[in-house]
């Protein structure tokens, strides 16, 4: 549980970016995470409190980095019997030190439900009459947001910075030499196993794991390894199970746990991705933080312990 006083205090502590004062080399910065090189074998992942909606960073939500990092770490432990993961240690609530791997050039999306709004989503394709999606045949008569007969693996290519990821099929991945056939089949199989584990575990918290994205890499010995993040609200779509059926039957969207709250605020201010985003007011940032923390506690069953310290010192201390 987070107190109102902690939330108010947190507003000035949100982490937009980190500064290692040249002691670590920046490897990559995404919209939310900053990745630094320790050496040939290790990377540091800092999950900042930045929040992106409509593909744009619109501000910070206090503790979001701690929630996302904590959720991913929690899940890594819970899937470790399915395949090795990259996590080495956790120097700070929002940071991990990870094994540096060679990332495979595809993102592996697993979809349990016929949903999504974007131009590349499975529902958009289905609504437009397509009955083949990423090489999978889809039967007639399916309805929006419904459970798919089987979870589907729908890979995308990894676009360069700024480029959008594109849908691709197993056949194209193999033909283009992105991933060899036998390795693709392994990641596809393990992705479904990860998704099933995720959906099963989420159900215990009254949540549906509608879809999610995995990334895989090969470690220095060539061992297939789960990398990046897993089952966070940034990489996954979670719905509340309790009112899912009633809402879908009434023609509404399932109640989501992702960035809907901030997205809706931005929309109400007339921002849908173009131009300068309006500032996020303190009240919206605190309520968004409260919701992220609620998800953390619902999922993990553990109380959220806010950490007001900066990540830099803790990370550098662990590397000495
Ligand atoms: N253990 C690892 N070893 C090497 N690279 C990794 C490892 N884990 C993740 N990566 C890579 O780190 C990068 C993480 O990038 P990140 O997700 O922060 O930003 P992005 O994908 O460029 O943009 P976005 O913010 O839209 O997600 C990915 O390219 C991923 O493949
Ligand atoms: Mg990414």
Short mmCIF file of N, CA, C and O in Angstrom, two decimals, residues 178-290:
data_model
loop_
_atom_site.label_atom_id
_atom_site.label_comp_id
_atom_site.label_asym_id
_atom_site.label_seq_id
_atom_site.Cartn_x
_atom_site.Cartn_y
_atom_site.Cartn_z
N UNK A 178 16.56 -14.68 -41.12
CA UNK A 178 16.60 -13.95 -39.84
C UNK A 178 16.87 -14.91 -38.67
O UNK A 178 17.67 -14.63 -37.79
N UNK A 179 16.16 -16.03 -38.69
CA UNK A 179 16.34 -17.07 -37.67
C UNK A 179 16.19 -18.41 -38.38
O UNK A 179 15.26 -18.59 -39.16
N UNK A 180 17.10 -19.37 -38.12
CA UNK A 180 16.96 -20.68 -38.76
C UNK A 180 15.67 -21.39 -38.30
O UNK A 180 15.19 -21.14 -37.19
N UNK A 181 15.14 -22.26 -39.16
CA UNK A 181 13.84 -22.88 -38.91
C UNK A 181 13.77 -23.59 -37.57
O UNK A 181 12.81 -23.41 -36.81
N UNK A 182 14.81 -24.38 -37.24
CA UNK A 182 14.70 -25.15 -36.00
C UNK A 182 14.72 -24.23 -34.77
O UNK A 182 14.00 -24.46 -33.80
N UNK A 183 15.50 -23.17 -34.85
CA UNK A 183 15.55 -22.22 -33.73
C UNK A 183 14.22 -21.47 -33.63
O UNK A 183 13.68 -21.26 -32.54
N UNK A 184 13.66 -21.09 -34.78
CA UNK A 184 12.36 -20.40 -34.75
C UNK A 184 11.31 -21.29 -34.10
O UNK A 184 10.51 -20.84 -33.28
N UNK A 185 11.31 -22.56 -34.47
CA UNK A 185 10.31 -23.46 -33.89
C UNK A 185 10.48 -23.60 -32.38
O UNK A 185 9.51 -23.69 -31.64
N UNK A 186 11.73 -23.55 -31.94
CA UNK A 186 11.96 -23.62 -30.49
C UNK A 186 11.45 -22.38 -29.78
O UNK A 186 10.81 -22.45 -28.73
N UNK A 187 11.74 -21.20 -30.36
CA UNK A 187 11.28 -19.99 -29.66
C UNK A 187 9.76 -19.88 -29.71
O UNK A 187 9.13 -19.41 -28.77
N UNK A 188 9.19 -20.36 -30.79
CA UNK A 188 7.75 -20.31 -30.91
C UNK A 188 7.10 -21.22 -29.85
O UNK A 188 6.14 -20.83 -29.17
N UNK A 189 7.68 -22.39 -29.68
CA UNK A 189 7.15 -23.33 -28.69
C UNK A 189 7.33 -22.79 -27.26
O UNK A 189 6.42 -22.86 -26.44
N UNK A 190 8.51 -22.25 -27.00
CA UNK A 190 8.75 -21.77 -25.64
C UNK A 190 7.92 -20.52 -25.36
O UNK A 190 7.46 -20.30 -24.24
N UNK A 191 7.67 -19.71 -26.40
CA UNK A 191 6.84 -18.51 -26.22
C UNK A 191 5.42 -18.90 -25.80
O UNK A 191 4.82 -18.26 -24.92
N UNK A 192 4.90 -19.95 -26.41
CA UNK A 192 3.55 -20.40 -26.03
C UNK A 192 3.56 -20.93 -24.59
O UNK A 192 2.65 -20.64 -23.80
N UNK A 193 4.62 -21.65 -24.24
CA UNK A 193 4.72 -22.15 -22.86
C UNK A 193 4.80 -20.99 -21.86
O UNK A 193 4.16 -21.02 -20.80
N UNK A 194 5.55 -19.95 -22.21
CA UNK A 194 5.66 -18.77 -21.34
C UNK A 194 4.30 -18.09 -21.21
O UNK A 194 3.88 -17.70 -20.13
N UNK A 195 3.63 -17.96 -22.34
CA UNK A 195 2.32 -17.31 -22.33
C UNK A 195 1.32 -18.10 -21.47
O UNK A 195 0.58 -17.53 -20.67
N UNK A 196 1.32 -19.42 -21.65
CA UNK A 196 0.38 -20.24 -20.86
C UNK A 196 0.66 -20.10 -19.37
O UNK A 196 -0.24 -19.98 -18.55
N UNK A 197 1.94 -20.11 -19.01
CA UNK A 197 2.32 -19.92 -17.61
C UNK A 197 1.83 -18.55 -17.14
O UNK A 197 1.29 -18.42 -16.05
N UNK A 198 2.04 -17.54 -17.98
CA UNK A 198 1.64 -16.18 -17.61
C UNK A 198 0.14 -16.06 -17.42
O UNK A 198 -0.34 -15.48 -16.44
N UNK A 199 -0.62 -16.64 -18.35
CA UNK A 199 -2.08 -16.53 -18.29
C UNK A 199 -2.62 -17.26 -17.06
O UNK A 199 -3.51 -16.76 -16.36
N UNK A 200 -2.02 -18.42 -16.78
CA UNK A 200 -2.44 -19.22 -15.63
C UNK A 200 -2.20 -18.47 -14.32
O UNK A 200 -3.05 -18.39 -13.45
N UNK A 201 -1.00 -17.92 -14.21
CA UNK A 201 -0.62 -17.21 -12.99
C UNK A 201 -1.43 -15.92 -12.85
O UNK A 201 -1.90 -15.59 -11.76
N UNK A 202 -1.63 -15.20 -13.94
CA UNK A 202 -2.40 -13.94 -13.88
C UNK A 202 -3.84 -14.22 -13.44
O UNK A 202 -4.43 -13.43 -12.69
N UNK A 203 -4.37 -15.37 -13.87
CA UNK A 203 -5.75 -15.73 -13.52
C UNK A 203 -5.91 -15.82 -12.01
O UNK A 203 -6.97 -15.51 -11.47
N UNK A 204 -4.86 -16.24 -11.31
CA UNK A 204 -4.93 -16.33 -9.84
C UNK A 204 -5.12 -14.96 -9.21
O UNK A 204 -5.53 -14.84 -8.07
N UNK A 205 -4.76 -13.91 -9.95
CA UNK A 205 -4.95 -12.55 -9.45
C UNK A 205 -6.18 -11.90 -10.06
O UNK A 205 -6.35 -10.68 -9.97
N UNK A 206 -7.01 -12.71 -10.73
CA UNK A 206 -8.22 -12.14 -11.34
C UNK A 206 -7.92 -11.35 -12.60
O UNK A 206 -8.66 -10.45 -12.96
N UNK A 207 -6.82 -11.70 -13.28
CA UNK A 207 -6.43 -10.96 -14.48
C UNK A 207 -6.36 -11.89 -15.69
O UNK A 207 -6.04 -13.07 -15.57
N UNK A 208 -6.65 -11.34 -16.84
CA UNK A 208 -6.46 -12.06 -18.10
C UNK A 208 -5.22 -11.48 -18.77
O UNK A 208 -5.10 -10.25 -18.87
N UNK A 209 -4.34 -12.34 -19.21
CA UNK A 209 -3.18 -11.88 -19.98
C UNK A 209 -3.58 -12.00 -21.45
O UNK A 209 -3.53 -13.07 -22.03
N UNK A 210 -4.04 -10.87 -22.03
CA UNK A 210 -4.63 -10.94 -23.38
C UNK A 210 -3.56 -11.20 -24.44
O UNK A 210 -3.74 -12.04 -25.31
N UNK A 211 -2.47 -10.47 -24.36
CA UNK A 211 -1.35 -10.72 -25.28
C UNK A 211 -0.08 -10.14 -24.70
O UNK A 211 -0.11 -9.34 -23.76
N UNK A 212 1.04 -10.56 -25.25
CA UNK A 212 2.32 -10.15 -24.69
C UNK A 212 3.42 -10.35 -25.71
O UNK A 212 3.21 -10.99 -26.74
N UNK A 213 4.57 -9.76 -25.41
CA UNK A 213 5.70 -9.82 -26.34
C UNK A 213 6.94 -10.35 -25.64
O UNK A 213 7.23 -9.93 -24.52
N UNK A 214 7.65 -11.26 -26.31
CA UNK A 214 8.91 -11.76 -25.75
C UNK A 214 10.06 -11.45 -26.69
O UNK A 214 9.88 -11.33 -27.90
N UNK A 215 11.25 -11.35 -26.09
CA UNK A 215 12.47 -11.30 -26.90
C UNK A 215 13.41 -12.37 -26.41
O UNK A 215 13.48 -12.65 -25.21
N UNK A 216 14.13 -12.94 -27.36
CA UNK A 216 15.07 -14.00 -27.03
C UNK A 216 16.45 -13.63 -27.57
O UNK A 216 16.57 -12.87 -28.53
N UNK A 217 17.46 -14.23 -26.95
CA UNK A 217 18.82 -14.02 -27.43
C UNK A 217 19.62 -15.28 -27.23
O UNK A 217 19.14 -16.25 -26.64
N UNK A 218 20.83 -15.26 -27.75
CA UNK A 218 21.74 -16.38 -27.52
C UNK A 218 22.85 -15.88 -26.62
O UNK A 218 23.41 -14.79 -26.86
N UNK A 219 23.17 -16.63 -25.57
CA UNK A 219 24.25 -16.18 -24.69
C UNK A 219 25.60 -16.55 -25.29
O UNK A 219 25.67 -17.06 -26.42
N UNK A 220 26.68 -16.29 -24.57
CA UNK A 220 28.01 -16.47 -25.17
C UNK A 220 28.29 -17.92 -25.55
O UNK A 220 29.12 -18.19 -26.41
N UNK A 221 27.52 -18.84 -24.93
CA UNK A 221 27.69 -20.26 -25.30
C UNK A 221 26.68 -20.69 -26.35
O UNK A 221 26.59 -21.87 -26.68
N UNK A 222 25.87 -19.74 -26.82
CA UNK A 222 24.87 -20.08 -27.83
C UNK A 222 23.58 -20.63 -27.24
O UNK A 222 22.72 -21.14 -27.96
N UNK A 223 23.43 -20.49 -25.91
CA UNK A 223 22.22 -21.01 -25.25
C UNK A 223 21.07 -20.01 -25.41
O UNK A 223 21.23 -18.81 -25.16
N UNK A 224 19.92 -20.55 -25.82
CA UNK A 224 18.73 -19.70 -25.99
C UNK A 224 18.32 -19.14 -24.63
O UNK A 224 18.14 -19.88 -23.65
N UNK A 225 18.14 -17.81 -24.58
CA UNK A 225 17.93 -17.11 -23.31
C UNK A 225 16.79 -16.11 -23.45
O UNK A 225 16.68 -15.42 -24.47
N UNK A 226 15.96 -16.03 -22.43
CA UNK A 226 14.90 -15.01 -22.39
C UNK A 226 15.55 -13.68 -22.01
O UNK A 226 16.20 -13.58 -20.96
N UNK A 227 15.38 -12.65 -22.85
CA UNK A 227 16.01 -11.35 -22.58
C UNK A 227 14.93 -10.28 -22.44
O UNK A 227 13.73 -10.58 -22.44
N UNK A 228 15.36 -9.06 -22.31
CA UNK A 228 14.45 -7.91 -22.28
C UNK A 228 13.57 -7.94 -21.03
O UNK A 228 14.10 -8.09 -19.95
N UNK A 229 12.29 -7.76 -21.17
CA UNK A 229 11.38 -7.74 -20.03
C UNK A 229 10.31 -8.80 -20.26
O UNK A 229 10.12 -9.25 -21.39
N UNK A 230 9.62 -9.18 -19.20
CA UNK A 230 8.56 -10.17 -19.41
C UNK A 230 7.30 -9.81 -18.62
O UNK A 230 7.38 -9.46 -17.44
N UNK A 231 6.17 -9.87 -19.33
CA UNK A 231 4.82 -9.71 -18.75
C UNK A 231 4.68 -8.41 -17.95
O UNK A 231 3.99 -8.39 -16.93
N UNK A 232 5.34 -7.35 -18.40
CA UNK A 232 5.11 -6.04 -17.76
C UNK A 232 3.91 -5.38 -18.44
O UNK A 232 3.56 -5.74 -19.57
N UNK A 233 3.31 -4.39 -17.80
CA UNK A 233 2.21 -3.71 -18.47
C UNK A 233 2.66 -2.93 -19.71
O UNK A 233 1.82 -2.51 -20.49
N UNK A 234 3.99 -2.73 -19.91
CA UNK A 234 4.45 -2.11 -21.15
C UNK A 234 4.57 -3.11 -22.29
O UNK A 234 4.52 -2.74 -23.46
N UNK A 235 4.77 -4.39 -21.95
CA UNK A 235 4.95 -5.38 -23.02
C UNK A 235 3.72 -6.27 -23.17
O UNK A 235 3.70 -7.15 -24.04
N UNK A 236 2.71 -6.05 -22.35
CA UNK A 236 1.57 -6.96 -22.30
C UNK A 236 0.27 -6.19 -22.15
O UNK A 236 0.26 -5.06 -21.69
N UNK A 237 -0.79 -6.87 -22.52
CA UNK A 237 -2.12 -6.31 -22.29
C UNK A 237 -2.80 -7.16 -21.22
O UNK A 237 -2.98 -8.37 -21.42
N UNK A 238 -3.08 -6.55 -20.08
CA UNK A 238 -3.81 -7.24 -19.01
C UNK A 238 -5.24 -6.71 -18.95
O UNK A 238 -5.46 -5.51 -19.09
N UNK A 239 -6.19 -7.62 -18.70
CA UNK A 239 -7.58 -7.20 -18.48
C UNK A 239 -8.06 -7.75 -17.14
O UNK A 239 -7.62 -8.82 -16.70
N UNK A 240 -9.02 -7.06 -16.53
CA UNK A 240 -9.68 -7.60 -15.34
C UNK A 240 -10.64 -8.70 -15.78
O UNK A 240 -11.47 -8.49 -16.66
N UNK A 241 -10.52 -9.87 -15.13
CA UNK A 241 -11.38 -11.00 -15.52
C UNK A 241 -12.82 -10.79 -15.08
O UNK A 241 -13.76 -11.18 -15.79
N UNK A 242 -13.00 -10.13 -13.94
CA UNK A 242 -14.33 -10.09 -13.31
C UNK A 242 -15.42 -9.53 -14.23
O UNK A 242 -16.51 -10.08 -14.30
N UNK A 243 -15.13 -8.45 -14.93
CA UNK A 243 -16.18 -7.85 -15.75
C UNK A 243 -15.91 -7.98 -17.25
O UNK A 243 -16.56 -7.34 -18.07
N UNK A 244 -14.95 -8.85 -17.59
CA UNK A 244 -14.60 -9.03 -19.01
C UNK A 244 -15.81 -9.42 -19.85
O UNK A 244 -16.13 -8.77 -20.84
N UNK A 245 -16.50 -10.48 -19.41
CA UNK A 245 -17.61 -10.98 -20.25
C UNK A 245 -18.72 -9.96 -20.37
O UNK A 245 -19.24 -9.73 -21.46
N UNK A 246 -19.10 -9.37 -19.25
CA UNK A 246 -20.21 -8.42 -19.28
C UNK A 246 -19.88 -7.23 -20.17
O UNK A 246 -20.71 -6.77 -20.95
N UNK A 247 -18.66 -6.74 -20.07
CA UNK A 247 -18.29 -5.57 -20.88
C UNK A 247 -18.26 -5.90 -22.37
O UNK A 247 -18.76 -5.14 -23.19
N UNK A 248 -17.67 -7.04 -22.70
CA UNK A 248 -17.59 -7.41 -24.12
C UNK A 248 -19.00 -7.63 -24.67
O UNK A 248 -19.33 -7.18 -25.76
N UNK A 249 -19.86 -8.29 -23.86
CA UNK A 249 -21.24 -8.53 -24.30
C UNK A 249 -21.96 -7.21 -24.54
O UNK A 249 -22.82 -7.09 -25.42
N UNK A 250 -21.62 -6.18 -23.76
CA UNK A 250 -22.26 -4.87 -23.89
C UNK A 250 -21.58 -4.01 -24.96
O UNK A 250 -21.89 -2.82 -25.10
N UNK A 251 -20.65 -4.60 -25.68
CA UNK A 251 -19.99 -3.86 -26.75
C UNK A 251 -18.92 -2.90 -26.26
O UNK A 251 -18.47 -2.02 -27.00
N UNK A 252 -18.49 -3.07 -24.99
CA UNK A 252 -17.44 -2.18 -24.46
C UNK A 252 -16.07 -2.85 -24.56
O UNK A 252 -15.97 -4.05 -24.75
N UNK A 253 -15.04 -2.03 -24.38
CA UNK A 253 -13.67 -2.55 -24.29
C UNK A 253 -13.52 -3.26 -22.95
O UNK A 253 -14.04 -2.78 -21.94
N UNK A 254 -12.77 -4.36 -22.88
CA UNK A 254 -12.46 -4.92 -21.57
C UNK A 254 -11.71 -3.87 -20.74
O UNK A 254 -11.05 -2.99 -21.29
N UNK A 255 -11.84 -3.97 -19.41
CA UNK A 255 -11.18 -3.00 -18.55
C UNK A 255 -9.70 -3.36 -18.47
O UNK A 255 -9.34 -4.43 -17.99
N UNK A 256 -8.88 -2.47 -18.96
CA UNK A 256 -7.45 -2.76 -19.08
C UNK A 256 -6.66 -2.22 -17.92
O UNK A 256 -7.14 -1.38 -17.14
N UNK A 257 -5.45 -2.72 -17.80
CA UNK A 257 -4.60 -2.29 -16.70
C UNK A 257 -3.38 -1.56 -17.21
O UNK A 257 -2.45 -1.32 -16.46
N UNK A 258 -3.37 -1.26 -18.46
CA UNK A 258 -2.15 -0.67 -19.01
C UNK A 258 -2.23 0.85 -18.92
O UNK A 258 -2.61 1.41 -17.90
N UNK A 259 -1.85 1.50 -19.99
CA UNK A 259 -1.70 2.95 -19.93
C UNK A 259 -2.98 3.69 -20.24
O UNK A 259 -2.97 4.90 -20.45
N UNK A 260 -4.12 2.95 -20.25
CA UNK A 260 -5.39 3.57 -20.61
C UNK A 260 -5.67 4.87 -19.87
O UNK A 260 -6.17 5.83 -20.45
N UNK A 261 -5.34 4.84 -18.58
CA UNK A 261 -5.68 6.00 -17.75
C UNK A 261 -5.00 7.27 -18.26
O UNK A 261 -5.64 8.30 -18.47
N UNK A 262 -3.70 7.18 -18.53
CA UNK A 262 -2.95 8.34 -19.00
C UNK A 262 -3.31 8.64 -20.46
O UNK A 262 -3.44 9.80 -20.86
N UNK A 263 -3.50 7.57 -21.22
CA UNK A 263 -3.89 7.76 -22.63
C UNK A 263 -5.20 8.53 -22.71
O UNK A 263 -5.35 9.48 -23.50
N UNK A 264 -6.17 8.14 -21.88
CA UNK A 264 -7.47 8.81 -21.91
C UNK A 264 -7.35 10.28 -21.49
O UNK A 264 -8.02 11.14 -22.07
N UNK A 265 -6.50 10.54 -20.52
CA UNK A 265 -6.31 11.94 -20.11
C UNK A 265 -5.76 12.75 -21.28
O UNK A 265 -6.24 13.84 -21.60
N UNK A 266 -4.74 12.19 -21.95
CA UNK A 266 -4.12 12.90 -23.07
C UNK A 266 -5.13 13.16 -24.18
O UNK A 266 -5.18 14.24 -24.76
N UNK A 267 -5.95 12.15 -24.43
CA UNK A 267 -6.98 12.28 -25.45
C UNK A 267 -7.96 13.40 -25.08
O UNK A 267 -8.35 14.21 -25.92
N UNK A 268 -8.31 13.44 -23.78
CA UNK A 268 -9.27 14.45 -23.33
C UNK A 268 -8.69 15.86 -23.51
O UNK A 268 -9.42 16.84 -23.57
N UNK A 269 -7.34 15.94 -23.59
CA UNK A 269 -6.69 17.23 -23.80
C UNK A 269 -6.41 17.48 -25.29
O UNK A 269 -5.71 18.41 -25.65
N UNK A 270 -6.92 16.58 -26.12
CA UNK A 270 -6.77 16.76 -27.57
C UNK A 270 -5.47 16.23 -28.13
O UNK A 270 -5.14 16.49 -29.29
N UNK A 271 -4.70 15.46 -27.33
CA UNK A 271 -3.42 14.94 -27.83
C UNK A 271 -3.57 13.48 -28.24
O UNK A 271 -3.99 12.64 -27.46
N UNK A 272 -3.27 13.20 -29.50
CA UNK A 272 -3.29 11.80 -29.93
C UNK A 272 -1.99 11.44 -30.65
O UNK A 272 -1.96 10.60 -31.54
N UNK A 273 -0.92 12.13 -30.28
CA UNK A 273 0.39 11.74 -30.80
C UNK A 273 1.08 12.80 -31.63
O UNK A 273 2.28 12.73 -31.84
N UNK A 274 0.34 13.79 -32.11
CA UNK A 274 0.98 14.83 -32.92
C UNK A 274 1.17 16.11 -32.12
O UNK A 274 0.37 16.43 -31.25
N UNK A 275 2.26 16.81 -32.43
CA UNK A 275 2.51 18.09 -31.77
C UNK A 275 3.07 17.90 -30.37
O UNK A 275 3.44 16.80 -29.96
N UNK A 276 3.15 19.00 -29.64
CA UNK A 276 3.71 18.99 -28.29
C UNK A 276 2.69 18.40 -27.30
O UNK A 276 1.56 18.85 -27.24
N UNK A 277 3.06 17.36 -26.54
CA UNK A 277 2.08 16.82 -25.59
C UNK A 277 1.84 17.79 -24.43
O UNK A 277 2.76 18.44 -23.97
N UNK A 278 0.60 17.90 -23.96
CA UNK A 278 0.33 18.74 -22.80
C UNK A 278 1.00 18.15 -21.55
O UNK A 278 1.22 16.94 -21.49
N UNK A 279 1.33 18.99 -20.57
CA UNK A 279 1.98 18.50 -19.35
C UNK A 279 1.02 17.62 -18.56
O UNK A 279 -0.19 17.85 -18.55
N UNK A 280 1.58 16.59 -17.91
CA UNK A 280 0.76 15.74 -17.04
C UNK A 280 0.62 16.41 -15.68
O UNK A 280 1.61 16.62 -15.00
N UNK A 281 -0.58 16.73 -15.25
CA UNK A 281 -0.75 17.38 -13.94
C UNK A 281 -0.42 16.41 -12.79
O UNK A 281 -0.48 15.19 -12.96
N UNK A 282 -0.08 16.98 -11.63
CA UNK A 282 0.32 16.18 -10.47
C UNK A 282 -0.74 15.14 -10.12
O UNK A 282 -0.42 13.98 -9.82
N UNK A 283 -2.00 15.52 -10.18
CA UNK A 283 -3.07 14.59 -9.80
C UNK A 283 -3.11 13.36 -10.70
O UNK A 283 -3.32 12.23 -10.25
N UNK A 284 -2.92 13.57 -11.98
CA UNK A 284 -2.94 12.45 -12.94
C UNK A 284 -1.71 11.57 -12.71
O UNK A 284 -1.80 10.33 -12.74
N UNK A 285 -0.57 12.18 -12.45
CA UNK A 285 0.65 11.39 -12.21
C UNK A 285 0.51 10.53 -10.96
O UNK A 285 0.92 9.37 -10.93
N UNK A 286 -0.09 11.11 -9.91
CA UNK A 286 -0.24 10.35 -8.67
C UNK A 286 -1.26 9.22 -8.84
O UNK A 286 -1.05 8.10 -8.36
N UNK A 287 -2.33 9.49 -9.52
CA UNK A 287 -3.34 8.44 -9.73
C UNK A 287 -2.78 7.33 -10.62
O UNK A 287 -3.00 6.14 -10.37
N UNK A 288 -2.02 7.71 -11.64
CA UNK A 288 -1.39 6.69 -12.50
C UNK A 288 -0.43 5.84 -11.67
O UNK A 288 -0.40 4.61 -11.79
N UNK A 289 0.35 6.49 -10.78
CA UNK A 289 1.29 5.76 -9.92
C UNK A 289 0.52 4.79 -9.03
O UNK A 289 0.90 3.62 -8.89
N UNK A 290 -0.57 5.25 -8.47
CA UNK A 290 -1.38 4.40 -7.59
C UNK A 290 -1.86 3.15 -8.35
O UNK A 290 -1.85 2.05 -7.84
#
